[in-house]
Amino acid sequence: MTDTAFPQSATTQAAPAAYVVPHHPIRAALTGSVASIALTFLLVLAIGLFFVGPRFLSFSNISIIGSFLVVPLIVGACSGFALLAGVVDLSVGSMVGFSSALFALLLLNGWDIWLAGFVTLVACLGFGAITAAAIVGFGADAIAASLGMLTALRGITWVLVGATGSLFAFNPGFFAVANASLFGLPILFLVALLLTVIAALIVTKTRIGRHVQAVGGDDRAAARAGISVKTIRVAALLLSAFGAGIGGIIFVGQLGSAARATGFGLEFQVYAALMIGGYSILRGGVGNPIGGALGLLVVAGVSNIIDLRAISPYFVNIIVGAMLLAAVLLDRLRGGDSYE
Amino acid sequence: MSLDRALPAPSAPAVKKLDLHGWGTPLMLIGAWLLLILLTGVTKPTFLSNQTVLAITFTMAIIGVLAIGQGLVAISGGFIDLSQPAALIFSSFVAVRVTEFGMPLPVTILAAVLAGMAWGFLNALIIVYAKLNPVIVTLATNFIGLAALFLVFQQAQVPIGSDIHAFGRASFFGLPAIWWPMLLLILIIGFLMPRTRYGRRAIAVGGNRFAARARGISLKATRFAIFTAAGGFVGFAAVLFAASSGPFNPSSANLLQLNVIAAVILAGISLSGGRGNFWYLLLSVGFLSTIPTALVFFGLTSDSQSIFQGFILLIAVAIDGYRARRQPS
């Protein structure tokens, strides 16, 4: 996807052989991608306090942001593994929509909630397996292939939802759980944050995480080191589909319904935030779930400020697009791939 | 572009492969297209009518011109231009405003093409000077552009009764007038690309940019030329779009994007760059434009159309990746 065709010539030009890897943990912590997104996050907090006032950080406002962020955080934490492994899965937005539509339809037909959830997740994994087969098995370009799956799943979602435009599948018990609060914050938001921390620990502290990063960083080197590149990439894509499936089910719990537009555009929202947070959709091996979550919080904070100040919501996309370009430029200046 | 190209290629198949001397892509496309027409025609005989031909050629026009731009970006190693929807709407909006000033059709066309070229030039500026990957740059400019366009207008339409409005509904030799410029442009570009110095340079850059640079081809100049030219084609497609569609809003072009990318890949213009024949675009665009019309005859809604489009793109990309792995050129 990136410059895999000529990695040698590129690296020999870029850097003369460095035999000692310089290790400056403090400097790395201050200049790394997580540090810059954390600074951006603090900046957004300051701007929010300045322009909106103390109610920006009130529990009720954070609860609103939090319940809005549950699905993006879960999807981001899972799809982040696919990005790390060097295979971007753009289909997550429609996968969330498909999952919510199927789950709502099964509930409407009187299925048991656990069975419906199980079947929904299996269906999501099935479509994820098709994407994985095309990308890993046939060597299809990940962006174009998952763009195809994005469109196909959107069509399936529309067919499932039907002409009415929405499926009301209100389950009182599930609705109560999905919208319950703990310490004044939505439980699911706290769970999603916990999941992010677990994902970060897996990425940085475990062998599996290092293997995923190795596969994304340089698949040939990883293959020579005895890591099964294909297995890791298939697993990462399946995890991404699984996370999107969970996200769709949670949407039904939060809203009590599934609609034609559920999850529409979520993939760009999530990936723009993840790239702002230090991931790359073109290059594996970079990024960290904490940075990705901070990216999502930054974008949500910006749109919350714009919302509370009653500015046109289209400015959110303009700001996010500009931040995306800035983040990618910063990543390149930090030693990322440069394109010529 | 293929992710796994770096891995050892699978060993050569033991079965003797049918050698089509590079004619595999067009034969496959013609086969698929004929099969689709035959299947639909046999089950629904009313499909084989003049109306169907009109509907298909009408759909082909805009997608075909956009596919030229997308093909230029892909063949020169720029991967994909994801900002085509925003560029198309921007140029269409320019065309509408220029027409509203009472300008004649040639001025409208010129203005729209220049608007598209300006858009492409802007993309190229960011790509070349920030040295960022075109996929991300165009993703971001599309994001920003569509939002900015929504701030400017919610709905636009060319004035009814204007030249451009009449052009969008006119027919020429029994086919929609907007179809002919598409045919002409694809034929010309397909002829020029492998036969002129500029075309060959673009293909060389897409094939191996380091080798191309070593031979004295300026990568920067090529990027600027390609993205600006591709923008110009989007601008011309915008004229056809504004002429033939009714009222449109900034998100009206989002569904075109997928068909365009699928058409480029199906035509064998590899996303990894350096390979492809623009003439095959006629076949792939024709095939893709037949699908929605055929689905209507089977009583399927436009909702299920997306399912077919999505899976066709998925299959096309898988074939593209398989080919790239088999013959690492």
XYZ file of C-alpha atoms in Angstrom:
669
model
C 0.000 0.000 0.000
C 2.865 2.289 0.779
C 6.236 2.106 -0.798
C 6.569 -1.614 -0.333
C 7.814 -1.965 -3.876
C 11.133 -0.324 -3.138
C 11.726 -0.389 0.571
C 15.454 -0.967 0.287
C 16.265 1.946 -1.947
C 14.059 4.177 0.141
C 15.655 3.269 3.435
C 19.220 3.440 2.143
C 18.540 6.915 0.862
C 16.802 8.076 3.981
C 19.095 6.925 6.744
C 22.635 5.619 6.786
C 22.902 2.339 8.653
C 22.285 2.972 12.327
C 23.725 0.143 14.377
C 22.878 1.614 17.759
C 19.235 2.350 18.251
C 19.176 5.575 20.276
C 16.952 5.185 23.281
C 15.714 8.321 24.977
C 12.517 7.313 26.771
C 11.787 10.782 28.159
C 12.413 12.568 24.901
C 10.389 9.944 23.055
C 7.523 10.387 25.502
C 7.560 14.148 24.947
C 7.868 14.144 21.164
C 6.028 10.937 20.288
C 2.646 10.775 18.635
C 0.830 10.211 21.943
C 2.452 13.344 23.397
C 1.351 15.560 20.534
C -2.213 14.263 20.626
C -2.250 14.659 24.424
C -1.159 18.287 23.998
C -3.868 18.775 21.386
C -6.347 17.259 23.822
C -5.324 19.714 26.558
C -5.564 22.536 24.024
C -9.124 21.505 23.135
C -9.982 21.386 26.850
C -8.583 24.903 27.287
C -10.456 26.209 24.247
C -13.622 24.545 25.516
C -13.281 26.119 28.970
C -12.526 29.496 27.427
C -15.354 29.589 24.889
C -18.014 27.485 26.597
C -17.189 27.978 30.238
C -17.244 25.518 33.155
C -20.267 23.671 31.830
C -17.930 22.225 29.153
C -16.441 19.993 31.850
C -19.686 19.370 33.735
C -20.720 15.770 34.293
C -23.801 16.160 32.163
C -21.812 17.449 29.188
C -19.139 14.772 29.540
C -21.917 12.172 29.767
C -23.311 13.402 26.469
C -19.897 13.238 24.820
C -19.230 9.920 26.506
C -22.350 8.098 25.392
C -21.781 9.459 21.882
C -18.217 8.134 21.953
C -18.935 4.572 23.168
C -19.260 3.014 19.717
C -16.417 5.006 18.076
C -14.096 4.084 20.955
C -14.874 0.373 20.727
C -14.671 0.353 16.928
C -11.468 2.381 17.075
C -9.806 0.110 19.618
C -10.563 -2.989 17.507
C -9.902 -1.507 14.054
C -6.698 -0.015 15.433
C -5.257 -3.540 15.394
C -5.986 -3.811 11.673
C -4.271 -0.458 11.089
C -1.307 -1.608 13.177
C -1.073 -4.784 11.110
C -0.976 -2.683 7.944
C -4.451 -3.508 6.603
C -7.027 -0.761 6.825
C -10.657 -1.873 7.092
C -12.885 0.928 5.786
C -15.972 -1.277 5.967
C -16.486 -0.715 9.719
C -19.030 2.087 9.262
C -21.402 -0.067 7.264
C -20.546 -3.074 9.422
C -21.910 -1.165 12.415
C -25.031 -0.345 10.401
C -25.430 -3.957 9.237
C -24.952 -5.303 12.743
C -27.530 -2.924 14.225
C -30.049 -3.699 11.462
C -29.655 -7.468 11.743
C -29.749 -7.400 15.543
C -32.850 -5.188 15.575
C -34.541 -7.390 12.974
C -33.842 -10.555 14.973
C -35.153 -8.923 18.165
C -38.269 -7.822 16.291
C -38.833 -11.420 15.225
C -38.909 -12.473 18.847
C -35.421 -13.932 19.129
C -33.731 -14.280 22.479
C -31.397 -11.308 22.977
C -28.286 -13.462 23.558
C -28.966 -15.668 20.566
C -29.643 -12.613 18.402
C -26.385 -11.039 19.517
C -24.463 -14.235 18.848
C -25.908 -14.683 15.355
C -25.262 -11.013 14.554
C -21.629 -11.272 15.581
C -21.169 -14.483 13.574
C -22.634 -12.751 10.498
C -20.266 -9.807 10.988
C -17.318 -12.182 11.299
C -18.480 -13.882 8.090
C -18.366 -10.637 6.127
C -15.093 -9.765 7.807
C -13.747 -13.106 6.596
C -14.728 -12.222 3.004
C -12.824 -8.930 3.249
C -9.891 -10.737 4.812
C -9.892 -13.370 2.052
C -9.783 -10.666 -0.627
C -7.072 -8.607 1.068
C -4.853 -11.288 2.561
C -5.673 -14.243 0.331
C -5.726 -12.507 -3.048
C -3.537 -9.537 -2.203
C -6.238 -6.983 -2.965
C -5.559 -3.381 -2.107
C -7.001 -2.950 1.376
C -8.523 0.499 0.855
C -10.323 -0.379 -2.384
C -11.419 -3.839 -1.207
C -12.859 -2.618 2.081
C -14.459 0.300 0.235
C -16.298 -2.351 -1.805
C -17.374 -4.132 1.377
C -18.439 -0.757 2.806
C -20.820 -0.220 -0.091
C -22.092 -3.788 -0.162
C -22.868 -3.810 3.556
C -24.584 -0.434 3.301
C -26.830 -1.930 0.624
C -27.542 -4.976 2.788
C -28.348 -2.667 5.715
C -30.827 -0.742 3.577
C -32.485 -3.950 2.423
C -32.705 -5.256 6.009
C -34.115 -2.006 7.378
C -36.633 -1.905 4.548
C -38.742 0.885 3.206
C -39.826 2.246 6.586
C -36.366 3.652 7.220
C -35.982 2.355 10.752
C -36.526 -0.746 12.869
C -37.800 -0.212 16.382
C -36.458 -2.970 18.579
C -36.862 -1.621 22.062
C -35.708 -4.044 24.709
C -36.258 -2.446 28.151
C -33.614 -4.489 29.947
C -30.944 -3.915 27.313
C -31.861 -0.234 27.022
C -31.433 0.183 30.782
C -28.010 -1.494 30.735
C -26.818 0.452 27.691
C -27.818 3.786 29.208
C -26.931 3.116 32.836
C -24.590 5.473 34.665
C -21.845 4.977 37.214
C -20.285 7.947 39.086
C -22.382 10.208 36.842
C -20.859 8.840 33.636
C -22.305 6.238 31.247
C -21.123 2.754 32.228
C -20.477 1.808 28.624
C -18.220 4.844 28.213
C -16.149 3.657 31.163
C -16.120 0.142 29.702
C -14.968 1.518 26.355
C -12.166 3.450 28.072
C -11.173 0.308 29.965
C -11.147 -1.596 26.676
C -8.855 1.053 25.215
C -6.431 0.642 28.104
C -6.503 -3.149 27.693
C -5.854 -2.754 23.956
C -2.953 -0.418 24.720
C -1.495 -2.956 27.159
C -1.845 -5.711 24.555
C -0.109 -3.578 21.925
C 2.776 -2.435 24.080
C 3.321 -5.199 26.611
C 2.495 -8.532 25.025
C 4.122 -10.676 22.391
C 0.977 -10.647 20.259
C 1.014 -6.866 20.219
C 4.652 -6.776 19.172
C 3.942 -9.315 16.434
C 1.100 -7.161 15.108
C 3.361 -4.113 15.067
C 6.127 -6.088 13.385
C 3.783 -7.316 10.654
C 2.585 -3.798 9.998
C 6.025 -2.264 10.155
C 7.780 -4.573 7.714
C 5.941 -7.685 6.636
C 8.983 -9.277 5.008
C 11.139 -8.879 8.083
C 8.297 -10.209 10.211
C 7.902 -13.225 7.917
C 11.645 -13.905 8.143
C 11.417 -13.710 11.913
C 8.913 -16.538 11.793
C 5.745 -14.545 12.374
C 2.802 -15.689 10.296
C 1.939 -12.464 8.477
C -1.257 -13.853 6.990
C -2.616 -15.218 10.261
C -2.012 -11.935 12.076
C -3.619 -9.872 9.324
C -6.669 -12.142 9.037
C -7.068 -12.083 12.812
C -6.777 -8.286 12.881
C -9.425 -7.894 10.174
C -11.730 -10.320 11.980
C -11.233 -8.382 15.226
C -12.116 -5.196 13.360
C -15.340 -6.769 12.066
C -16.091 -8.109 15.552
C -15.625 -4.689 17.133
C -17.936 -3.123 14.555
C -20.485 -5.865 15.254
C -20.391 -5.089 18.978
C -20.706 -1.398 18.126
C -23.871 -1.996 16.097
C -25.448 -4.024 18.902
C -24.639 -1.245 21.388
C -26.243 1.301 19.053
C -29.492 -0.691 19.192
C -29.216 -0.754 22.982
C -28.564 2.992 23.226
C -31.220 4.103 20.758
C -33.744 1.270 20.865
C -33.785 1.185 17.075
C -31.716 0.751 13.924
C -32.003 3.120 10.991
C -30.844 3.319 7.389
C -28.180 5.822 8.327
C -26.880 4.030 11.453
C -23.096 4.017 11.273
C -23.066 6.026 8.052
C -19.773 7.843 7.723
C -18.542 6.351 11.000
C -15.493 4.909 9.231
C -14.217 8.327 8.215
C -15.033 9.782 11.609
C -13.121 6.997 13.357
C -10.169 6.799 10.980
C -9.714 10.552 10.798
C -9.607 10.601 14.598
C -7.256 7.603 14.733
C -4.914 9.246 12.232
C -5.010 12.456 14.247
C -4.135 10.234 17.199
C -1.046 8.814 15.548
C -2.204 5.815 13.517
C -1.683 5.649 9.761
C -4.073 4.038 7.314
C -1.275 3.587 4.788
C 1.505 2.297 6.969
C 1.218 -0.303 9.665
C 3.169 -0.512 12.866
C 2.537 3.023 14.082
C -0.031 4.269 16.527
C -1.274 3.363 19.941
C -4.809 2.768 21.257
C -4.355 5.533 23.853
C -3.419 8.000 21.119
C -6.348 6.829 19.018
C -8.767 7.287 21.909
C -7.359 10.769 22.563
C -7.863 11.530 18.865
C -11.518 10.532 19.193
C -11.861 12.660 22.341
C -10.295 15.635 20.551
C -12.677 15.353 17.597
C -15.656 14.862 19.921
C -14.534 17.837 21.997
C -14.247 20.046 18.933
C -17.688 19.066 17.677
C -19.117 19.562 21.178
C -17.682 23.091 21.364
C -19.040 23.902 17.915
C -22.382 22.427 18.921
C -22.617 24.384 22.181
C -21.580 27.613 20.468
C -24.300 26.971 17.855
C -21.837 27.206 14.962
C -22.657 25.364 11.723
C -21.753 21.659 12.168
C -20.011 21.645 8.788
C -17.117 23.472 10.448
C -16.403 20.259 12.359
C -15.503 18.473 9.151
C -13.384 21.377 7.979
C -11.459 21.443 11.260
C -11.129 17.643 11.351
C -9.859 17.599 7.759
C -7.281 20.274 8.522
C -6.197 18.477 11.697
C -5.887 15.271 9.688
C -3.522 16.897 7.189
C -1.542 18.464 10.028
C -1.277 15.147 11.869
C -0.111 13.291 8.763
C 2.430 16.020 8.038
C 3.674 15.799 11.613
C 3.940 12.027 11.265
C 6.024 12.443 8.135
C 8.309 15.008 9.755
C 8.729 12.541 12.605
C 10.105 10.005 10.152
C 7.039 8.562 8.464
C 6.888 7.697 4.804
C 7.334 10.604 2.502
C 5.592 10.409 -0.826
C 7.210 11.615 -3.992
C -0.081 -0.963 -3.865
C -0.741 -4.563 -3.078
C 0.141 -5.195 0.514
C 1.619 -8.594 0.222
C 3.698 -7.982 -2.838
C 6.696 -8.062 -0.594
C 6.054 -11.652 0.379
C 7.462 -14.392 -1.818
C 5.206 -14.894 -4.811
C 3.374 -18.218 -4.948
C 5.192 -20.753 -7.096
C 4.117 -20.958 -10.718
C 1.001 -23.053 -11.239
C 1.597 -26.479 -12.677
C -1.316 -26.221 -15.089
C -0.522 -24.705 -18.446
C -2.091 -21.265 -18.514
C -4.067 -20.091 -21.497
C -1.975 -17.359 -23.110
C -4.188 -14.515 -24.246
C -1.302 -12.166 -25.152
C -2.612 -9.446 -22.872
C -6.143 -9.689 -24.207
C -7.424 -11.293 -21.013
C -8.870 -8.095 -19.535
C -10.962 -6.968 -22.528
C -12.150 -10.508 -23.271
C -13.171 -10.995 -19.658
C -15.007 -7.670 -19.662
C -16.804 -8.364 -22.928
C -17.706 -11.813 -21.645
C -19.098 -10.478 -18.383
C -20.995 -7.714 -20.149
C -22.509 -10.056 -22.764
C -23.412 -12.568 -20.067
C -25.203 -9.858 -18.094
C -27.088 -8.629 -21.166
C -27.992 -12.181 -22.263
C -29.130 -13.287 -18.804
C -31.299 -10.227 -18.365
C -32.517 -10.292 -21.962
C -33.534 -13.955 -21.865
C -35.397 -13.718 -18.561
C -36.849 -10.253 -19.201
C -37.169 -9.805 -22.985
C -38.316 -6.177 -22.619
C -34.766 -5.416 -21.452
C -33.503 -5.488 -25.057
C -34.932 -2.160 -26.069
C -33.899 1.273 -27.171
C -34.832 2.626 -23.742
C -32.264 0.368 -22.103
C -29.526 1.530 -24.467
C -30.424 5.120 -23.670
C -30.362 4.494 -19.920
C -27.022 2.691 -20.068
C -25.280 5.261 -22.260
C -26.678 8.048 -20.111
C -25.163 6.471 -16.998
C -21.884 5.801 -18.820
C -21.178 9.438 -19.684
C -20.321 10.924 -16.281
C -18.686 7.787 -14.876
C -16.588 7.429 -18.033
C -15.152 10.943 -17.911
C -14.483 10.673 -14.166
C -12.794 7.329 -14.790
C -10.319 8.996 -17.167
C -9.241 11.321 -14.355
C -9.110 8.486 -11.843
C -7.194 6.341 -14.353
C -4.593 9.070 -14.916
C -3.995 9.312 -11.168
C -3.798 5.534 -10.780
C -1.533 4.835 -13.759
C 0.988 7.455 -12.636
C 1.340 5.926 -9.180
C -0.971 8.358 -7.369
C -3.148 5.438 -6.157
C -6.649 6.933 -5.849
C -8.112 10.419 -5.952
C -10.747 10.272 -3.221
C -11.653 13.949 -3.663
C -13.506 13.478 -6.948
C -16.976 13.968 -5.389
C -16.017 17.342 -3.907
C -14.231 18.417 -7.099
C -17.224 17.386 -9.211
C -19.710 19.262 -7.062
C -17.442 22.318 -6.873
C -17.090 22.449 -10.668
C -20.809 21.775 -11.181
C -21.600 24.627 -8.833
C -19.263 26.892 -10.827
C -21.014 25.753 -14.016
C -24.424 26.568 -12.519
C -23.335 30.028 -11.354
C -21.660 30.837 -14.694
C -24.793 29.755 -16.558
C -26.925 31.897 -14.287
C -24.834 34.879 -15.435
C -26.138 34.129 -18.911
C -22.847 32.852 -20.319
C -22.967 30.575 -23.387
C -22.185 26.854 -23.151
C -18.486 27.047 -24.230
C -17.749 29.571 -21.474
C -19.528 27.349 -18.951
C -17.488 24.346 -20.032
C -14.262 26.359 -19.842
C -15.119 27.672 -16.374
C -16.002 24.222 -15.035
C -12.864 22.618 -16.471
C -10.708 25.408 -15.048
C -12.412 24.996 -11.670
C -11.657 21.263 -11.733
C -8.046 21.925 -12.766
C -7.656 24.425 -9.938
C -8.928 21.798 -7.512
C -6.498 19.212 -8.855
C -3.660 21.736 -8.715
C -4.444 22.409 -5.057
C -4.313 18.680 -4.324
C -0.994 18.461 -6.154
C 0.394 21.417 -4.186
C -0.226 19.615 -0.894
C 0.904 16.238 -2.220
C 4.138 17.522 -3.752
C 5.264 20.102 -1.214
C 4.122 18.382 1.966
C 5.198 15.043 0.445
C 2.038 13.384 1.704
C 0.327 10.360 0.244
C -2.412 11.302 -2.264
C -4.908 8.921 -0.640
C -4.846 10.820 2.665
C -4.545 14.237 1.060
C -7.545 13.678 -1.197
C -9.482 12.064 1.669
C -8.928 15.228 3.703
C -9.606 17.673 0.859
C -12.814 15.803 0.034
C -13.855 16.018 3.691
C -13.043 19.729 3.879
C -14.368 20.520 0.403
C -17.785 18.907 0.847
C -18.267 20.614 4.214
C -17.247 23.969 2.748
C -19.610 23.449 -0.185
C -22.457 22.724 2.222
C -21.727 26.082 3.849
C -22.013 27.773 0.453
C -25.121 26.121 -0.930
C -27.685 23.459 -0.064
C -29.108 22.851 -3.493
C -28.338 24.011 -7.012
C -29.582 23.385 -10.522
C -28.758 24.773 -13.955
C -31.435 27.216 -15.124
C -34.146 25.404 -17.049
C -34.116 26.458 -20.671
C -30.400 27.322 -20.738
C -28.024 25.856 -23.333
C -26.456 23.479 -20.852
C -29.858 22.259 -19.663
C -30.828 21.527 -23.272
C -27.462 19.824 -23.876
C -28.093 17.454 -20.981
C -31.334 16.275 -22.554
C -30.380 16.365 -26.224
C -29.664 13.275 -28.242
C -27.264 12.811 -31.107
C -27.422 9.866 -33.545
C -29.972 8.230 -31.277
C -27.779 8.347 -28.170
C -27.618 10.967 -25.402
C -25.521 13.956 -26.442
C -23.512 13.756 -23.218
C -22.347 10.233 -24.179
C -20.374 11.290 -27.246
C -17.800 13.558 -25.551
C -17.075 10.703 -23.140
C -16.473 8.289 -26.027
C -14.262 10.793 -27.808
C -12.213 11.605 -24.705
C -11.593 7.950 -23.825
C -10.585 7.168 -27.418
C -8.210 10.158 -27.551
C -6.623 9.577 -24.144
C -6.314 5.849 -24.806
C -4.569 6.667 -28.085
C -2.270 9.336 -26.674
C -1.148 7.752 -23.388
C 1.147 5.064 -24.809
C 2.105 7.074 -27.883
C 3.211 10.456 -26.578
C 6.199 11.407 -24.493
C 4.001 12.835 -21.732
C 1.811 9.770 -21.510
C 4.766 7.422 -21.428
C 6.417 9.548 -18.734
C 3.320 9.347 -16.555
C 3.191 5.562 -16.986
C 6.920 5.298 -16.265
C 6.534 7.276 -13.040
C 3.695 4.997 -12.003
C 5.656 1.856 -12.811
C 8.854 2.734 -10.965
C 9.310 6.279 -9.829
C 12.918 5.864 -8.791
C 13.876 4.480 -12.174
C 11.851 7.241 -13.826
C 13.635 9.897 -11.789
C 16.993 8.341 -12.583
C 16.131 8.816 -16.249
C 15.560 12.504 -15.719
C 11.782 12.619 -15.417
C 10.726 15.240 -12.901
C 8.421 13.585 -10.392
C 7.111 16.947 -9.156
C 6.230 18.165 -12.644
C 4.548 14.835 -13.425
C 2.455 14.956 -10.231
C 1.375 18.516 -10.929
C 0.529 17.705 -14.541
C -1.372 14.533 -13.681
C -3.446 15.894 -10.823
C -4.247 19.102 -12.695
C -5.226 17.171 -15.827
C -7.262 14.701 -13.776
C -9.014 17.665 -12.173
C -9.750 19.015 -15.633
C -11.520 15.778 -16.543
C -13.525 15.970 -13.325
C -14.416 19.537 -14.349
C -15.666 18.331 -17.701
C -17.596 15.509 -16.044
C -19.130 18.226 -13.864
C -20.517 19.901 -16.988
C -22.189 16.628 -17.971
C -23.377 16.148 -14.381
C -24.819 19.648 -14.063
C -26.404 19.381 -17.503
C -28.082 16.027 -17.019
C -29.008 15.881 -13.339
C -31.829 17.727 -11.681
C -31.316 19.724 -8.502
C -28.200 18.486 -6.731
C -26.671 19.044 -3.288
C -23.040 18.632 -2.183
C -23.495 14.966 -1.290
C -25.103 14.004 -4.615
C -21.870 12.710 -6.149
C -20.828 10.413 -3.295
C -22.262 7.294 -4.895
C -20.445 7.893 -8.194
C -17.054 7.491 -6.529
C -17.309 3.755 -6.085
C -18.359 3.043 -9.663
C -15.466 5.132 -10.941
C -12.886 3.286 -8.862
C -14.418 -0.061 -9.824
C -14.369 0.922 -13.525
C -10.692 1.862 -13.371
C -9.684 -1.355 -11.625
C -11.873 -3.571 -13.828
C -10.295 -1.959 -16.898
C -6.970 -3.280 -15.693
C -5.525 0.109 -14.757
C -3.766 -1.166 -11.696
C -3.859 0.833 -8.488
C -0.190 -0.038 -8.117
C 0.472 2.104 -11.173
C 2.309 1.733 -14.439
C -0.112 -0.578 -16.207
C -3.363 -0.173 -18.065
C -5.126 0.704 -21.266
C -7.639 3.516 -21.199
C -9.680 2.075 -24.087
C -10.802 -0.783 -21.835
C -12.555 1.849 -19.724
C -15.314 1.834 -22.353
C -15.972 -1.834 -21.605
C -15.740 -1.604 -17.814
C -17.855 1.554 -17.626
C -20.395 -0.003 -19.988
C -20.552 -3.181 -17.927
C -20.926 -1.289 -14.637
C -23.560 1.026 -16.102
C -25.600 -1.926 -17.349
C -25.955 -3.372 -13.848
C -28.366 -0.776 -12.381
C -30.557 -0.906 -15.477
C -30.640 -4.699 -15.401
C -31.472 -4.714 -11.688
C -34.457 -2.494 -12.333
C -35.793 -5.131 -14.733
C -35.519 -7.754 -12.016
C -37.632 -5.519 -9.800
C -34.790 -4.756 -7.400
C -34.619 -1.388 -5.724
C -31.685 0.971 -5.842
C -30.864 -0.218 -2.323
C -29.759 -3.622 -3.526
C -27.781 -1.951 -6.307
C -25.154 -0.999 -3.716
C -24.749 -4.654 -2.760
C -23.842 -5.602 -6.332
C -21.591 -2.584 -6.822
C -19.749 -3.280 -3.596
C -19.120 -6.945 -4.272
C -18.102 -6.248 -7.873
C -15.505 -3.762 -6.637
C -14.318 -6.297 -4.073
C -13.935 -8.994 -6.743
C -12.240 -6.574 -9.160
C -9.706 -5.519 -6.544
C -9.071 -9.128 -5.604
C -8.367 -9.952 -9.273
C -6.122 -6.885 -9.521
C -4.177 -7.957 -6.443
C -3.916 -11.544 -7.688
C -2.539 -10.335 -11.030
C -0.038 -7.999 -9.403
C 1.199 -10.878 -7.282
C 1.456 -13.256 -10.236
C 3.415 -10.936 -12.503
C 5.513 -8.573 -10.432
C 6.422 -6.086 -13.131
